[in-house]
Amino acid sequence: MATSGGEWADGSPEGERRLELLWRVADRPRRGPRPGLSLDAIVAAAVGLADAEGLGAVSMQRVAAELGYTTMSLYRYVSSKEQLVELMADDALGEPPAPEAADWRARLEEVSRGLVAVYRNRPWLLGVEISGPPEGPNQLSWFEAYLETLAEAELPGYERVAVVLFIDGAVREIARIAVQVEGARRAGGVSDDAAGAVYASVLRRFAVPERYPNIAALAAKGVFDPEPPGRGATRGADWGLVDAMGTDIAFGLHRLLDGVEAYASGRTRPATRGKA
């Protein structure tokens, strides 16, 4: 959700140009290739390459070749690959889902689930460097959607922003780890259950109680098994991201929101006078 692939707006001519491109308010080059090439077409072609082959496949030369133009033609629209990646990242995010749940916690989970789906469909987004807070149109749409879900919690504005940024960062990082693990398994032809079973056996073999008492105790209880006791329906399988260590976005988000809800209730609850 944060600004990706470029420099944060700094008031310089270069920064102003970045914002104009992000918001598509920059003038079209007066000189250049025949009508047909556009900034939107360039970004769409680059996103298509990243979707098909990963971010590493994107270069100004490859994008130009996909469009049937010279590399120099692209430089009339974007000044560098870094600038192109920034435009790609905002475009690829798309619009957030419109949450339908009545409860603010459930709505926030709907938005978070939508972001996880974006990362699963476009894992290359997780490899784009973060350079600042959200600035692009789609980035701000996700920011707005998150903030709107918390409006009912009646937190002060700066606290709502802090909660949103923390949740966004947590979801992104857990998604990054789980997507990478999932990709490695897929490349090796290993199923989730098989990978989980191997990991559990490794812990039972090497995590001796003398050195790793907590890990050994949990492994002995089957906590690291593919279907550990007590997890059942609480695991976030419907989020599609549970890695070999049982990293569960849904569970983590629930616990985080428990704290946010308790904090918000404490702020809005009238002070009790007299003895308890």
mmCIF file of C-alpha atoms in Angstrom, residues 33-241:
data_model
loop_
_atom_site.group_PDB
_atom_site.id
_atom_site.type_symbol
_atom_site.label_atom_id
_atom_site.label_comp_id
_atom_site.label_asym_id
_atom_site.label_seq_id
_atom_site.Cartn_x
_atom_site.Cartn_y
_atom_site.Cartn_z
ATOM 1 C CA PRO A 33 6.024 7.894 -31.756
ATOM 2 C CA ARG A 34 2.804 7.721 -33.710
ATOM 3 C CA PRO A 35 -0.458 7.828 -31.738
ATOM 4 C CA GLY A 36 -1.165 4.469 -30.119
ATOM 5 C CA LEU A 37 1.578 4.355 -27.544
ATOM 6 C CA SER A 38 0.526 5.736 -24.186
ATOM 7 C CA LEU A 39 1.613 5.661 -20.572
ATOM 8 C CA ASP A 40 -1.269 3.327 -19.733
ATOM 9 C CA ALA A 41 -0.224 0.932 -22.498
ATOM 10 C CA ILE A 42 3.369 0.949 -21.267
ATOM 11 C CA VAL A 43 2.360 0.247 -17.679
ATOM 12 C CA ALA A 44 -0.092 -2.486 -18.728
ATOM 13 C CA ALA A 45 2.582 -4.227 -20.794
ATOM 14 C CA ALA A 46 5.057 -4.048 -17.930
ATOM 15 C CA VAL A 47 2.510 -5.450 -15.461
ATOM 16 C CA GLY A 48 1.742 -8.253 -17.901
ATOM 17 C CA LEU A 49 5.438 -9.157 -18.082
ATOM 18 C CA ALA A 50 5.755 -9.143 -14.292
ATOM 19 C CA ASP A 51 2.635 -11.302 -13.933
ATOM 20 C CA ALA A 52 3.982 -13.835 -16.416
ATOM 21 C CA GLU A 53 7.696 -13.895 -15.589
ATOM 22 C CA GLY A 54 8.287 -11.919 -12.402
ATOM 23 C CA LEU A 55 9.601 -8.441 -11.738
ATOM 24 C CA GLY A 56 13.102 -9.396 -12.867
ATOM 25 C CA ALA A 57 11.840 -9.850 -16.416
ATOM 26 C CA VAL A 58 10.777 -6.216 -16.680
ATOM 27 C CA SER A 59 13.150 -3.895 -18.481
ATOM 28 C CA MET A 60 12.609 -0.910 -20.725
ATOM 29 C CA GLN A 61 13.862 -3.001 -23.647
ATOM 30 C CA ARG A 62 11.476 -5.901 -22.981
ATOM 31 C CA VAL A 63 8.482 -3.641 -22.525
ATOM 32 C CA ALA A 64 9.297 -1.746 -25.708
ATOM 33 C CA ALA A 65 9.625 -5.011 -27.620
ATOM 34 C CA GLU A 66 6.261 -6.214 -26.291
ATOM 35 C CA LEU A 67 4.647 -3.042 -27.590
ATOM 36 C CA GLY A 68 6.527 -3.007 -30.899
ATOM 37 C CA TYR A 69 8.362 0.256 -30.263
ATOM 38 C CA THR A 70 11.944 1.303 -29.716
ATOM 39 C CA THR A 71 13.295 1.643 -26.186
ATOM 40 C CA MET A 72 13.789 5.371 -26.713
ATOM 41 C CA SER A 73 10.061 5.695 -27.395
ATOM 42 C CA LEU A 74 9.342 4.646 -23.812
ATOM 43 C CA TYR A 75 11.712 7.224 -22.370
ATOM 44 C CA ARG A 76 9.464 9.948 -23.737
ATOM 45 C CA TYR A 77 6.861 8.785 -21.212
ATOM 46 C CA VAL A 78 8.885 7.477 -18.242
ATOM 47 C CA SER A 79 12.401 8.490 -17.326
ATOM 48 C CA SER A 80 13.634 5.208 -15.832
ATOM 49 C CA LYS A 81 12.776 1.635 -14.965
ATOM 50 C CA GLU A 82 12.412 2.695 -11.314
ATOM 51 C CA GLN A 83 9.728 5.159 -12.302
ATOM 52 C CA LEU A 84 8.017 2.494 -14.378
ATOM 53 C CA VAL A 85 8.038 0.053 -11.447
ATOM 54 C CA GLU A 86 6.396 2.666 -9.239
ATOM 55 C CA LEU A 87 3.618 3.097 -11.793
ATOM 56 C CA MET A 88 3.289 -0.675 -12.137
ATOM 57 C CA ALA A 89 2.977 -1.185 -8.383
ATOM 58 C CA ASP A 90 0.116 1.282 -8.054
ATOM 59 C CA ASP A 91 -1.666 -0.033 -11.148
ATOM 60 C CA ALA A 92 -1.304 -3.683 -10.089
ATOM 61 C CA LEU A 93 -2.865 -3.064 -6.666
ATOM 62 C CA GLY A 94 -6.197 -2.267 -8.261
ATOM 63 C CA GLU A 95 -9.147 -1.094 -6.206
ATOM 64 C CA PRO A 96 -9.855 -2.522 -2.731
ATOM 65 C CA PRO A 97 -12.971 -4.611 -2.100
ATOM 66 C CA ALA A 98 -16.076 -2.928 -0.752
ATOM 67 C CA PRO A 99 -16.527 -4.582 2.668
ATOM 68 C CA GLU A 100 -20.062 -5.758 3.400
ATOM 69 C CA ALA A 101 -19.877 -6.903 7.023
ATOM 70 C CA ALA A 102 -21.692 -4.895 9.687
ATOM 71 C CA ASP A 103 -18.909 -5.136 12.280
ATOM 72 C CA TRP A 104 -15.826 -2.923 11.856
ATOM 73 C CA ARG A 105 -13.489 -5.786 12.700
ATOM 74 C CA ALA A 106 -15.018 -8.022 10.069
ATOM 75 C CA ARG A 107 -14.858 -5.223 7.503
ATOM 76 C CA LEU A 108 -11.186 -4.663 8.264
ATOM 77 C CA GLU A 109 -10.567 -8.378 7.781
ATOM 78 C CA GLU A 110 -12.348 -8.233 4.421
ATOM 79 C CA VAL A 111 -10.012 -5.475 3.249
ATOM 80 C CA SER A 112 -6.977 -7.361 4.565
ATOM 81 C CA ARG A 113 -8.131 -10.543 2.865
ATOM 82 C CA GLY A 114 -8.459 -8.594 -0.386
ATOM 83 C CA LEU A 115 -4.881 -7.368 -0.063
ATOM 84 C CA VAL A 116 -3.637 -10.900 0.559
ATOM 85 C CA ALA A 117 -5.442 -12.003 -2.610
ATOM 86 C CA VAL A 118 -3.623 -9.299 -4.587
ATOM 87 C CA TYR A 119 -0.268 -10.496 -3.245
ATOM 88 C CA ARG A 120 -1.104 -14.105 -4.058
ATOM 89 C CA ASN A 121 -2.112 -13.226 -7.611
ATOM 90 C CA ARG A 122 0.836 -10.882 -8.098
ATOM 91 C CA PRO A 123 3.633 -12.021 -5.774
ATOM 92 C CA TRP A 124 6.113 -9.775 -7.591
ATOM 93 C CA LEU A 125 4.516 -6.839 -5.759
ATOM 94 C CA LEU A 126 6.091 -8.141 -2.557
ATOM 95 C CA GLY A 127 9.523 -7.648 -4.105
ATOM 96 C CA VAL A 128 9.000 -3.967 -4.868
ATOM 97 C CA GLU A 129 10.922 -1.730 -2.478
ATOM 98 C CA ILE A 130 8.942 0.612 -0.233
ATOM 99 C CA SER A 131 10.111 4.210 -0.358
ATOM 100 C CA GLY A 132 7.422 6.164 1.470
ATOM 101 C CA PRO A 133 3.767 6.465 2.484
ATOM 102 C CA PRO A 134 0.970 5.879 -0.075
ATOM 103 C CA GLU A 135 0.714 8.523 -2.798
ATOM 104 C CA GLY A 136 -0.760 6.893 -5.910
ATOM 105 C CA PRO A 137 -4.506 6.665 -6.636
ATOM 106 C CA ASN A 138 -4.871 2.950 -5.897
ATOM 107 C CA GLN A 139 -2.545 3.114 -2.898
ATOM 108 C CA LEU A 140 -4.685 5.876 -1.429
ATOM 109 C CA SER A 141 -7.849 3.880 -2.203
ATOM 110 C CA TRP A 142 -6.585 1.015 -0.038
ATOM 111 C CA PHE A 143 -5.496 3.481 2.649
ATOM 112 C CA GLU A 144 -8.961 5.044 2.602
ATOM 113 C CA ALA A 145 -10.649 1.637 2.766
ATOM 114 C CA TYR A 146 -8.613 0.662 5.829
ATOM 115 C CA LEU A 147 -9.266 3.979 7.550
ATOM 116 C CA GLU A 148 -12.989 3.741 6.828
ATOM 117 C CA THR A 149 -13.216 0.338 8.522
ATOM 118 C CA LEU A 150 -11.787 1.861 11.709
ATOM 119 C CA ALA A 151 -14.048 4.919 11.747
ATOM 120 C CA GLU A 152 -16.542 3.099 13.975
ATOM 121 C CA ALA A 153 -13.813 2.322 16.517
ATOM 122 C CA GLU A 154 -13.770 6.054 17.372
ATOM 123 C CA LEU A 155 -9.997 6.288 17.634
ATOM 124 C CA PRO A 156 -8.294 9.662 17.169
ATOM 125 C CA GLY A 157 -7.113 10.242 13.609
ATOM 126 C CA TYR A 158 -3.424 9.706 14.229
ATOM 127 C CA GLU A 159 -4.154 6.442 16.073
ATOM 128 C CA ARG A 160 -6.276 5.163 13.214
ATOM 129 C CA VAL A 161 -3.394 5.881 10.843
ATOM 130 C CA ALA A 162 -0.951 4.089 13.137
ATOM 131 C CA VAL A 163 -3.186 1.003 13.375
ATOM 132 C CA VAL A 164 -3.673 0.892 9.601
ATOM 133 C CA LEU A 165 0.037 1.189 8.841
ATOM 134 C CA PHE A 166 0.876 -1.527 11.359
ATOM 135 C CA ILE A 167 -1.778 -3.910 10.023
ATOM 136 C CA ASP A 168 -0.762 -3.225 6.430
ATOM 137 C CA GLY A 169 2.885 -3.897 7.257
ATOM 138 C CA ALA A 170 2.092 -7.082 9.169
ATOM 139 C CA VAL A 171 -0.117 -8.448 6.400
ATOM 140 C CA ARG A 172 2.464 -7.607 3.749
ATOM 141 C CA GLU A 173 5.366 -9.217 5.606
ATOM 142 C CA ILE A 174 3.521 -12.407 6.540
ATOM 143 C CA ALA A 175 2.206 -12.640 2.980
ATOM 144 C CA ARG A 176 5.740 -12.172 1.632
ATOM 145 C CA ILE A 177 7.133 -15.015 3.733
ATOM 146 C CA ALA A 178 4.241 -17.372 3.013
ATOM 147 C CA VAL A 179 4.202 -16.633 -0.734
ATOM 148 C CA GLN A 180 7.938 -17.257 -0.958
ATOM 149 C CA VAL A 181 7.598 -20.554 0.924
ATOM 150 C CA GLU A 182 4.660 -21.506 -1.269
ATOM 151 C CA GLY A 183 6.660 -20.681 -4.402
ATOM 152 C CA ALA A 184 9.611 -22.751 -3.240
ATOM 153 C CA ARG A 185 7.360 -25.721 -2.554
ATOM 154 C CA ARG A 186 5.684 -25.411 -5.921
ATOM 155 C CA ALA A 187 9.032 -25.247 -7.677
ATOM 156 C CA GLY A 188 10.150 -28.383 -5.852
ATOM 157 C CA GLY A 189 6.885 -30.215 -6.426
ATOM 158 C CA VAL A 190 6.233 -30.579 -2.690
ATOM 159 C CA SER A 191 2.745 -30.362 -1.218
ATOM 160 C CA ASP A 192 1.937 -28.253 1.842
ATOM 161 C CA ASP A 193 1.206 -31.314 3.962
ATOM 162 C CA ALA A 194 4.383 -33.092 2.865
ATOM 163 C CA ALA A 195 6.494 -30.007 3.616
ATOM 164 C CA GLY A 196 4.833 -29.600 7.005
ATOM 165 C CA ALA A 197 5.411 -33.258 7.873
ATOM 166 C CA VAL A 198 9.096 -33.009 6.942
ATOM 167 C CA TYR A 199 9.524 -29.855 9.017
ATOM 168 C CA ALA A 200 7.875 -31.485 12.034
ATOM 169 C CA SER A 201 10.168 -34.507 11.708
ATOM 170 C CA VAL A 202 13.227 -32.236 11.480
ATOM 171 C CA LEU A 203 12.255 -30.521 14.733
ATOM 172 C CA ARG A 204 11.641 -33.817 16.501
ATOM 173 C CA ARG A 205 15.053 -35.019 15.362
ATOM 174 C CA PHE A 206 17.216 -31.988 16.054
ATOM 175 C CA ALA A 207 15.391 -29.724 18.525
ATOM 176 C CA VAL A 208 16.578 -31.520 21.645
ATOM 177 C CA PRO A 209 14.955 -30.483 24.926
ATOM 178 C CA GLU A 210 18.281 -29.606 26.528
ATOM 179 C CA ARG A 211 18.883 -26.784 24.059
ATOM 180 C CA TYR A 212 15.407 -26.022 22.680
ATOM 181 C CA PRO A 213 12.966 -26.945 25.458
ATOM 182 C CA ASN A 214 10.012 -24.956 24.126
ATOM 183 C CA ILE A 215 10.364 -26.078 20.506
ATOM 184 C CA ALA A 216 10.852 -29.693 21.585
ATOM 185 C CA ALA A 217 7.767 -29.609 23.800
ATOM 186 C CA LEU A 218 5.586 -28.110 21.058
ATOM 187 C CA ALA A 219 6.920 -30.539 18.450
ATOM 188 C CA ALA A 220 6.171 -33.459 20.761
ATOM 189 C CA LYS A 221 2.576 -32.229 21.075
ATOM 190 C CA GLY A 222 2.218 -32.111 17.276
ATOM 191 C CA VAL A 223 1.931 -28.328 17.043
ATOM 192 C CA PHE A 224 4.126 -28.260 13.910
ATOM 193 C CA ASP A 225 2.331 -31.148 12.182
ATOM 194 C CA PRO A 226 0.342 -30.376 9.013
ATOM 195 C CA GLU A 227 -2.913 -30.528 11.010
ATOM 196 C CA PRO A 228 -1.877 -29.835 14.608
ATOM 197 C CA PRO A 229 -4.266 -30.515 17.476
ATOM 198 C CA GLY A 230 -6.467 -27.582 18.387
ATOM 199 C CA ARG A 231 -5.970 -25.591 15.201
ATOM 200 C CA GLY A 232 -8.775 -27.062 13.109
ATOM 201 C CA ALA A 233 -11.089 -24.429 11.716
ATOM 202 C CA THR A 234 -9.102 -21.585 13.225
ATOM 203 C CA ARG A 235 -6.246 -21.935 10.744
ATOM 204 C CA GLY A 236 -6.343 -19.370 7.999
ATOM 205 C CA ALA A 237 -6.572 -21.837 5.132
ATOM 206 C CA ASP A 238 -9.273 -19.731 3.516
ATOM 207 C CA TRP A 239 -6.705 -16.927 3.305
ATOM 208 C CA GLY A 240 -4.491 -19.330 1.397
ATOM 209 C CA LEU A 241 -1.417 -18.519 3.452
#
